[in-house]
PDB file of C-alpha atoms in Angstrom:
ATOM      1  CA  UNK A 915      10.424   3.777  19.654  1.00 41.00           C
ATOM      2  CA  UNK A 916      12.361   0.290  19.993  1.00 45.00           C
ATOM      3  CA  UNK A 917      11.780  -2.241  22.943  1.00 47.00           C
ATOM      4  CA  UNK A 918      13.984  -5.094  23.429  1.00 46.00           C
ATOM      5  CA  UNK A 919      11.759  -8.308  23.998  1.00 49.00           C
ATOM      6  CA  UNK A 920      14.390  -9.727  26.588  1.00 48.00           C
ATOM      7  CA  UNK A 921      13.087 -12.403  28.688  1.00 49.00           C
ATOM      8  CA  UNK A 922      15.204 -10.002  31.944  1.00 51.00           C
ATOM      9  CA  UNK A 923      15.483  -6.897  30.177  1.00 50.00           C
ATOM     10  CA  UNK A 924      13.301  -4.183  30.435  1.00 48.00           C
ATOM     11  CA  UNK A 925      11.931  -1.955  27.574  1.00 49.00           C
ATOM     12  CA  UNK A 926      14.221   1.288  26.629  1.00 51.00           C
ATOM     13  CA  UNK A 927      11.563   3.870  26.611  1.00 50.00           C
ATOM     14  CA  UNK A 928       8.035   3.921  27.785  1.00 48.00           C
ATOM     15  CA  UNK A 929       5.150   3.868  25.441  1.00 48.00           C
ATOM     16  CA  UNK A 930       3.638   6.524  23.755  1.00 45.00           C
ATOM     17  CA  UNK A 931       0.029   7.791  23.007  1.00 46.00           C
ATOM     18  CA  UNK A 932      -2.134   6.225  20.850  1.00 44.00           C
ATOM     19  CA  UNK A 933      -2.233   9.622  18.116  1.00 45.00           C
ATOM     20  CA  UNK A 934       0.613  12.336  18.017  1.00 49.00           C
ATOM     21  CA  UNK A 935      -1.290  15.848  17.217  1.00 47.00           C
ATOM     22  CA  UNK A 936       1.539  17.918  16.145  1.00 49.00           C
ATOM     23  CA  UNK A 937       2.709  16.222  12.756  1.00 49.00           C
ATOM     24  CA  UNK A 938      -0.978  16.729  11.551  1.00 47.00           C
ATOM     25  CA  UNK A 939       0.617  19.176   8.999  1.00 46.00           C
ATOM     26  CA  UNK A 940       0.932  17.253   6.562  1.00 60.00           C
ATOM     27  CA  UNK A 941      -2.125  15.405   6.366  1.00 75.00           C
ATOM     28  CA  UNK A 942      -2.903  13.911   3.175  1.00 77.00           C
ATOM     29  CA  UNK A 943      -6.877  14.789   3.369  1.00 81.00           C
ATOM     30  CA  UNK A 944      -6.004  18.160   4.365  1.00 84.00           C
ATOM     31  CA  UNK A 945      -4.161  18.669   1.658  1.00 82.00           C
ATOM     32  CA  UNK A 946      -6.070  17.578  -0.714  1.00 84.00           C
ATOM     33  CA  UNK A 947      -8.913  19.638   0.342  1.00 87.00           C
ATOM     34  CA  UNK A 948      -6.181  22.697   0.581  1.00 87.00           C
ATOM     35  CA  UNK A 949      -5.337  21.956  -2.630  1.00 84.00           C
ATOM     36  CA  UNK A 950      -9.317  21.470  -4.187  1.00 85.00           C
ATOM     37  CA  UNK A 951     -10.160  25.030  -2.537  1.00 89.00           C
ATOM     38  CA  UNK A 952      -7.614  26.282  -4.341  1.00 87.00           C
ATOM     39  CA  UNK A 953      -8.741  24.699  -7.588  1.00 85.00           C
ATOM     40  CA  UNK A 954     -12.058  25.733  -7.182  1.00 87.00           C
ATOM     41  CA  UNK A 955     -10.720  29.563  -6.725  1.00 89.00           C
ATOM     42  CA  UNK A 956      -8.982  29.957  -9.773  1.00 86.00           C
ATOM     43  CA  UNK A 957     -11.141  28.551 -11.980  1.00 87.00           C
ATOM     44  CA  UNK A 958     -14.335  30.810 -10.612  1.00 90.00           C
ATOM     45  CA  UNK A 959     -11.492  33.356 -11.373  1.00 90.00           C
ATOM     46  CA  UNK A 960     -10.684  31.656 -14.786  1.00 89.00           C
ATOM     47  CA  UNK A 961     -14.547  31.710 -15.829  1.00 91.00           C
ATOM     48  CA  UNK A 962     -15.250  35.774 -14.861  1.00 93.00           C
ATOM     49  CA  UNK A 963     -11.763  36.333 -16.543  1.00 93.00           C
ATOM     50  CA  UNK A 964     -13.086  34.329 -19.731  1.00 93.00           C
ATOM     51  CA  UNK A 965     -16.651  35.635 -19.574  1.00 93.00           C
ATOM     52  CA  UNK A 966     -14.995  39.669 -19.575  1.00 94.00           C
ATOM     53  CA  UNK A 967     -13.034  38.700 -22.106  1.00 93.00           C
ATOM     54  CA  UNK A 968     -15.741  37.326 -24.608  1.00 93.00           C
ATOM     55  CA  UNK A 969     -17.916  40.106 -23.707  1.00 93.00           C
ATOM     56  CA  UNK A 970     -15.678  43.150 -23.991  1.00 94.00           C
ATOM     57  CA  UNK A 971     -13.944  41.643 -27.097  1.00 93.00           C
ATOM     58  CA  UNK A 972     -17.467  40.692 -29.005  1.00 91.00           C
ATOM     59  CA  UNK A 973     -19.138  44.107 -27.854  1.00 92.00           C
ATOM     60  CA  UNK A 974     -15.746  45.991 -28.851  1.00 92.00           C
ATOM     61  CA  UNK A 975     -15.618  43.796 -32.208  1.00 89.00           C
ATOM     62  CA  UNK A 976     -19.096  43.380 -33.328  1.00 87.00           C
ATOM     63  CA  UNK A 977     -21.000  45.864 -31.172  1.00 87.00           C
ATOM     64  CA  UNK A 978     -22.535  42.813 -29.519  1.00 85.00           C
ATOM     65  CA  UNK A 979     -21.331  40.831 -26.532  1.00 83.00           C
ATOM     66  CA  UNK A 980     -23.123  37.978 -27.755  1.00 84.00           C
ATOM     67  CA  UNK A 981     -22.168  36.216 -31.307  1.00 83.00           C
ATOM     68  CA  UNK A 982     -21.843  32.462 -32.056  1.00 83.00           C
ATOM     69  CA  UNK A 983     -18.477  32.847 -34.566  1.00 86.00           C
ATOM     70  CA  UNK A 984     -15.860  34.592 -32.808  1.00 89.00           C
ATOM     71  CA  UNK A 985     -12.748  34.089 -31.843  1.00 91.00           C
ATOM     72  CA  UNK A 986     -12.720  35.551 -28.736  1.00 91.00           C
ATOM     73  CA  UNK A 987     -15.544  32.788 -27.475  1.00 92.00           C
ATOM     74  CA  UNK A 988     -12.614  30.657 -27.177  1.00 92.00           C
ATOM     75  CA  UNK A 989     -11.919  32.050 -23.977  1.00 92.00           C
ATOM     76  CA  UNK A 990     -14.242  29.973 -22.147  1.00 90.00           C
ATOM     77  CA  UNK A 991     -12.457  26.434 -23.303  1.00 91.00           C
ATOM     78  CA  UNK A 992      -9.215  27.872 -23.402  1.00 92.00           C
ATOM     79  CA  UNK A 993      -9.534  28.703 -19.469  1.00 90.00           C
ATOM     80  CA  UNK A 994     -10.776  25.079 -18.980  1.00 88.00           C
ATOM     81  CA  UNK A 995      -8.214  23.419 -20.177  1.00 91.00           C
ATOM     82  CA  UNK A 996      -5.281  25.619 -18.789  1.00 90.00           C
ATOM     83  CA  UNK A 997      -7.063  25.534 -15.324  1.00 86.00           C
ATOM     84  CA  UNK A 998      -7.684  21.826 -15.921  1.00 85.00           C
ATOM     85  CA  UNK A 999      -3.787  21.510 -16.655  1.00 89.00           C
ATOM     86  CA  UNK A1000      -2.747  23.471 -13.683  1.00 85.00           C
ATOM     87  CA  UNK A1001      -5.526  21.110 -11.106  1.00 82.00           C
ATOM     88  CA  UNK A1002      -3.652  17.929 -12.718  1.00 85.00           C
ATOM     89  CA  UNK A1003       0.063  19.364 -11.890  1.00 85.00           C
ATOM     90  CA  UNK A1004      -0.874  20.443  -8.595  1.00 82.00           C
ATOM     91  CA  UNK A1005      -2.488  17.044  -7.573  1.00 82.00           C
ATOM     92  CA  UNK A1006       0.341  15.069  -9.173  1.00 87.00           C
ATOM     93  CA  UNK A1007       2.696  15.269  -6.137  1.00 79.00           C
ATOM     94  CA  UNK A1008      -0.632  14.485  -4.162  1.00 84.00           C
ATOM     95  CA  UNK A1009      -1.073  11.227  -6.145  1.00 87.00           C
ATOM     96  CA  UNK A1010       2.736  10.202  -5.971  1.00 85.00           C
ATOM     97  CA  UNK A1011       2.938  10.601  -2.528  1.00 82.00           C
ATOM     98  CA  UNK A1012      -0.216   8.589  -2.046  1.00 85.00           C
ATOM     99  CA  UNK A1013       1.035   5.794  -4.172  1.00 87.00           C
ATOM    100  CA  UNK A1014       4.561   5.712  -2.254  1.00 85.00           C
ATOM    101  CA  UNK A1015       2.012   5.887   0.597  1.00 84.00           C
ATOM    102  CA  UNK A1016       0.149   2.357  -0.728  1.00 87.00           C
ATOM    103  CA  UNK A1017       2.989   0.603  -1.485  1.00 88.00           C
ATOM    104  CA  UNK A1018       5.090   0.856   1.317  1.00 86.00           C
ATOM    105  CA  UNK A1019       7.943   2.011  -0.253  1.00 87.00           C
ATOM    106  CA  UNK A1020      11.047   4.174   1.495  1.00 88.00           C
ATOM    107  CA  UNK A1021      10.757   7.765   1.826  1.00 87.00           C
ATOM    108  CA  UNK A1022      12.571   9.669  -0.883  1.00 84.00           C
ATOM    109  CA  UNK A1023      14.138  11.532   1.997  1.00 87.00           C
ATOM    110  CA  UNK A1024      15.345   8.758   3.778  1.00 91.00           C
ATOM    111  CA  UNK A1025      18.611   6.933   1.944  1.00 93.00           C
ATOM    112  CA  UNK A1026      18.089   3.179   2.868  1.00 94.00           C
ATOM    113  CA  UNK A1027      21.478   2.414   2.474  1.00 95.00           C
ATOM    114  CA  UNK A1028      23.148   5.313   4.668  1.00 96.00           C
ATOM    115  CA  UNK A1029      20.752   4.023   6.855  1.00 96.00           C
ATOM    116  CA  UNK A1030      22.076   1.055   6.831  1.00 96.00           C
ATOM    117  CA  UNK A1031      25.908   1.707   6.546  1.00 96.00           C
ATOM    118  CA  UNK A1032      25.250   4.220   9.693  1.00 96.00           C
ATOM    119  CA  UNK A1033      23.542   1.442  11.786  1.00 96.00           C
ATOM    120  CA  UNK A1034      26.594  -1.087  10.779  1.00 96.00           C
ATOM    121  CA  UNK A1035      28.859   1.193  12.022  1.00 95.00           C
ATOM    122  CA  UNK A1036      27.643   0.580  15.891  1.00 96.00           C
ATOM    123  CA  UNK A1037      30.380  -0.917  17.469  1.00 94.00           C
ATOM    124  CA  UNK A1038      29.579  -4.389  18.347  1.00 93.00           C
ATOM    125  CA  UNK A1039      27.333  -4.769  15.025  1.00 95.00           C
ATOM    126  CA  UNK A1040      28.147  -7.692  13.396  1.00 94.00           C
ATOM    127  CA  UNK A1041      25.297  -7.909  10.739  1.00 94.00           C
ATOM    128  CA  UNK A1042      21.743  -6.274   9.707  1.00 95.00           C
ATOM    129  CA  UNK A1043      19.296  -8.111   7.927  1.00 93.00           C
ATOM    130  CA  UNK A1044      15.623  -7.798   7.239  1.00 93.00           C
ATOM    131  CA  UNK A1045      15.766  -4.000   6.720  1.00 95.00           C
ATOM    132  CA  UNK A1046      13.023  -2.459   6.164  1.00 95.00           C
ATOM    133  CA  UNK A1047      11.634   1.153   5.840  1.00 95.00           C
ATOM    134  CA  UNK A1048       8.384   2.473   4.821  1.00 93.00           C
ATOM    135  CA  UNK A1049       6.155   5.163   5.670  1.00 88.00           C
ATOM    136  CA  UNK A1050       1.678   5.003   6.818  1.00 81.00           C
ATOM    137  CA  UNK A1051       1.793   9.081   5.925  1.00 79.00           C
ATOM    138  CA  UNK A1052       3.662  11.482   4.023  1.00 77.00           C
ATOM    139  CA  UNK A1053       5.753  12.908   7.483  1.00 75.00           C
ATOM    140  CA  UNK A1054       6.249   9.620   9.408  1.00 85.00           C
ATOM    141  CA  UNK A1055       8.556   6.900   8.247  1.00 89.00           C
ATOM    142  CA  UNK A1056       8.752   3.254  10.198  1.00 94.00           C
ATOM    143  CA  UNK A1057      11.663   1.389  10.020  1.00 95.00           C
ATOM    144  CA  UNK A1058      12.151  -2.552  11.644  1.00 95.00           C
ATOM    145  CA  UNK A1059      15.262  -4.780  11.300  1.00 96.00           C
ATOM    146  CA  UNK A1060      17.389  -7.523  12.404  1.00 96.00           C
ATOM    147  CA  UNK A1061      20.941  -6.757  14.412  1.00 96.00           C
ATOM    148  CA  UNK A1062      23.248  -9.138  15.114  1.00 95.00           C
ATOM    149  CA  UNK A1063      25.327  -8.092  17.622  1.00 95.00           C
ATOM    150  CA  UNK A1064      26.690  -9.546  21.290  1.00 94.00           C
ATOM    151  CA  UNK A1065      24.114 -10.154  24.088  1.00 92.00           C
ATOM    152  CA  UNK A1066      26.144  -8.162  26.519  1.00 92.00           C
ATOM    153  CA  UNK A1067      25.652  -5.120  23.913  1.00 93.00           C
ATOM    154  CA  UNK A1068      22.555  -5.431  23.530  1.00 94.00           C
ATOM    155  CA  UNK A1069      21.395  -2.608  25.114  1.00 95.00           C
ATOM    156  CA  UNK A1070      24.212  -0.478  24.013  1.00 95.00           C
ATOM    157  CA  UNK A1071      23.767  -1.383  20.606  1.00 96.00           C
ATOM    158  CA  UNK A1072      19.519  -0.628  20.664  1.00 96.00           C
ATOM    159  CA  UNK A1073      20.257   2.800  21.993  1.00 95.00           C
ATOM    160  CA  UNK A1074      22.867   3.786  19.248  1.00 96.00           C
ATOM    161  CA  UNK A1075      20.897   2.022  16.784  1.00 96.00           C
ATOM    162  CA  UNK A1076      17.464   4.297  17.993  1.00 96.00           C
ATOM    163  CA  UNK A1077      19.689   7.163  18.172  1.00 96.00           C
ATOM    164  CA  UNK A1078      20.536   6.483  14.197  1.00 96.00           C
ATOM    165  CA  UNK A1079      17.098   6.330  13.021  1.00 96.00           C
ATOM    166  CA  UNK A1080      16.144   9.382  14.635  1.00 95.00           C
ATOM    167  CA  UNK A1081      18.913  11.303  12.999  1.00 95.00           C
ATOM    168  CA  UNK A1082      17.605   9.823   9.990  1.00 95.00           C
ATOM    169  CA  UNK A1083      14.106  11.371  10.383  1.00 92.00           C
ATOM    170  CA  UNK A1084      12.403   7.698  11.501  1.00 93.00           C
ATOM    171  CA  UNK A1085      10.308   8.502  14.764  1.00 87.00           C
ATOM    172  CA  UNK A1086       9.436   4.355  14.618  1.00 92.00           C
ATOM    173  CA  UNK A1087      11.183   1.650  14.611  1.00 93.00           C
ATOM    174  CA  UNK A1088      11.478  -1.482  15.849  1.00 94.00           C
ATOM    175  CA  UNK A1089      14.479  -3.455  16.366  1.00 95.00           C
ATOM    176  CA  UNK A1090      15.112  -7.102  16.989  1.00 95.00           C
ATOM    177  CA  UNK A1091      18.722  -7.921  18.267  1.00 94.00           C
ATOM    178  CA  UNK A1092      20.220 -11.467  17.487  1.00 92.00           C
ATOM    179  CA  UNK A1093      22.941 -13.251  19.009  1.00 87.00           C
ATOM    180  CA  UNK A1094      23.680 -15.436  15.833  1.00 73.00           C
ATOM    181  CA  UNK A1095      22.804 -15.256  12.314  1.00 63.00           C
ATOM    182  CA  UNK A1096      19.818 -15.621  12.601  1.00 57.00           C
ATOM    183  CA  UNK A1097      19.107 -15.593   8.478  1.00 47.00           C
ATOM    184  CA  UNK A1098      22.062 -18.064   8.134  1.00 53.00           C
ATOM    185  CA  UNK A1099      19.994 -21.067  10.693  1.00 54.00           C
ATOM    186  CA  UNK A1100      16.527 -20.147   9.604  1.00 57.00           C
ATOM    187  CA  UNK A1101      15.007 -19.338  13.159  1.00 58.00           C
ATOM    188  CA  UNK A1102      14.447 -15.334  12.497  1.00 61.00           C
ATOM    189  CA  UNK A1103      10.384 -14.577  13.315  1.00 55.00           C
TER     190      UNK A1103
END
C-alpha cells in the first residue's frame, strides 16, 4: 500500500500485518519439497519398473534372472537417466523463478511499460520517473516510483495511481509524488 509522506497529509490506508497467510501457495520451499516428493516417487517407481524388467526379461531369455551381458540390464541406467531428465525439467521453472527472484527483475506477468503508460494516463500526471518493479516471491510483486503531478492532486493522483497497480497484480507499492521534476534539479531521494 502507498502513503504520502506529506508534512499535513495523512497516510491513504492504514498499515498492514507484518506476514499475509493466504498467498502462502506459492511458496518457493514448498514447492520445491512438492516437487522433490514427487521426484523421489517416480524414481522408487522407475527402479521396481527396471528391476521387473531385468528380471522377467533375463529369466524369460536365459532361464536366469541374473546374468552380467544382457541387454535387458540396461533397464536400470536407462530409468536413471530418463528420471534424472524428467527431475531437471521439472526443477527448471523452480530455478528460473528463483533467479528472477535474486535479481530483482519484473514479473513476466507484469508489462512494465503498460504499467507505466496506465499510470501516465492519471489526469494531472505530468511525468514518472524512477520506475521500478520487482518481486521478494514468486506471487508478490513491489513496485516504487516517482510522479510528478500538482500538489493539489496529490491525493487524487496516489489513489488512481494505487488503484493502477492493483489492477496490475502489484499488492505493494510505494509512491513518491513531486511537484517539479524532480530528476531534471537533482533533489529526488
Amino acid at each position: 500500500n502507498a502513503e504520502y509522506m506529506g508534512e499535513d497529509q495523512p497516510p491513504i490506508s492504514p498499515p498492514l500485518p507484518f506476514h499475509d497467510d493466504e498467498d502462502d501457495a506459492e511458496n518457493v520451499n514448498l514447492r520445491a519439497t512438492f516437487i522433490h516428493v514427487i521426484g523421489d516417487c517416480l524414481q522408487s517407481v522407475g527402479v521396481i519398473v527396471a528391476a521387473a524388467v531385468i528380471w522377467i526379461g533375463n529369466k524369460a531369455t536365459y532361464g536366469s534372472p541374473s546374468v552380467t551381458r544382457s541387454m535387458y540390464n540396461l533397464a536400470d541406467p536407462a530409468a536413471s537417466l530418463l528420471f534424472g531428465l524428467i527431475t531437471l525439467w521439472t526443477t527448471f521453472s523452480l530455478l528460473r523463478g528463483i533467479l528472477y527472484v535474486l535479481m530483482h527483475t519484473a514479473p513476466e506477468s507484469i508489462d512494465v511499460l503498460t504499467l507505466r503508460h496506465d499510470l501516465q494516463g492519471v489526469r494531472g500526471v505530468s511525468n514518472i520517473h524512477h520506475l521500478h518493479v520487482w518481486s521478494h516471491t514468486f506471487d508478490e510483486a513491489f513496485m516504487s516510483a516517482h510522479i510528478v503531478a500538482p500538489r493539489d492532486e496529490h491525493m487524487r493522483v496516489l489513489r488512481e495511481a494505487v488503484a493502477i497497480c492493483a489492477t496490475h497484480g502489484i499488492k505493494h507499492s510505494t509512491i513518491q509524488l513531486d511537484e517539479t521534476e524532480c530528476a531534471i534539479i537533482g533533489s529526488c531521494s
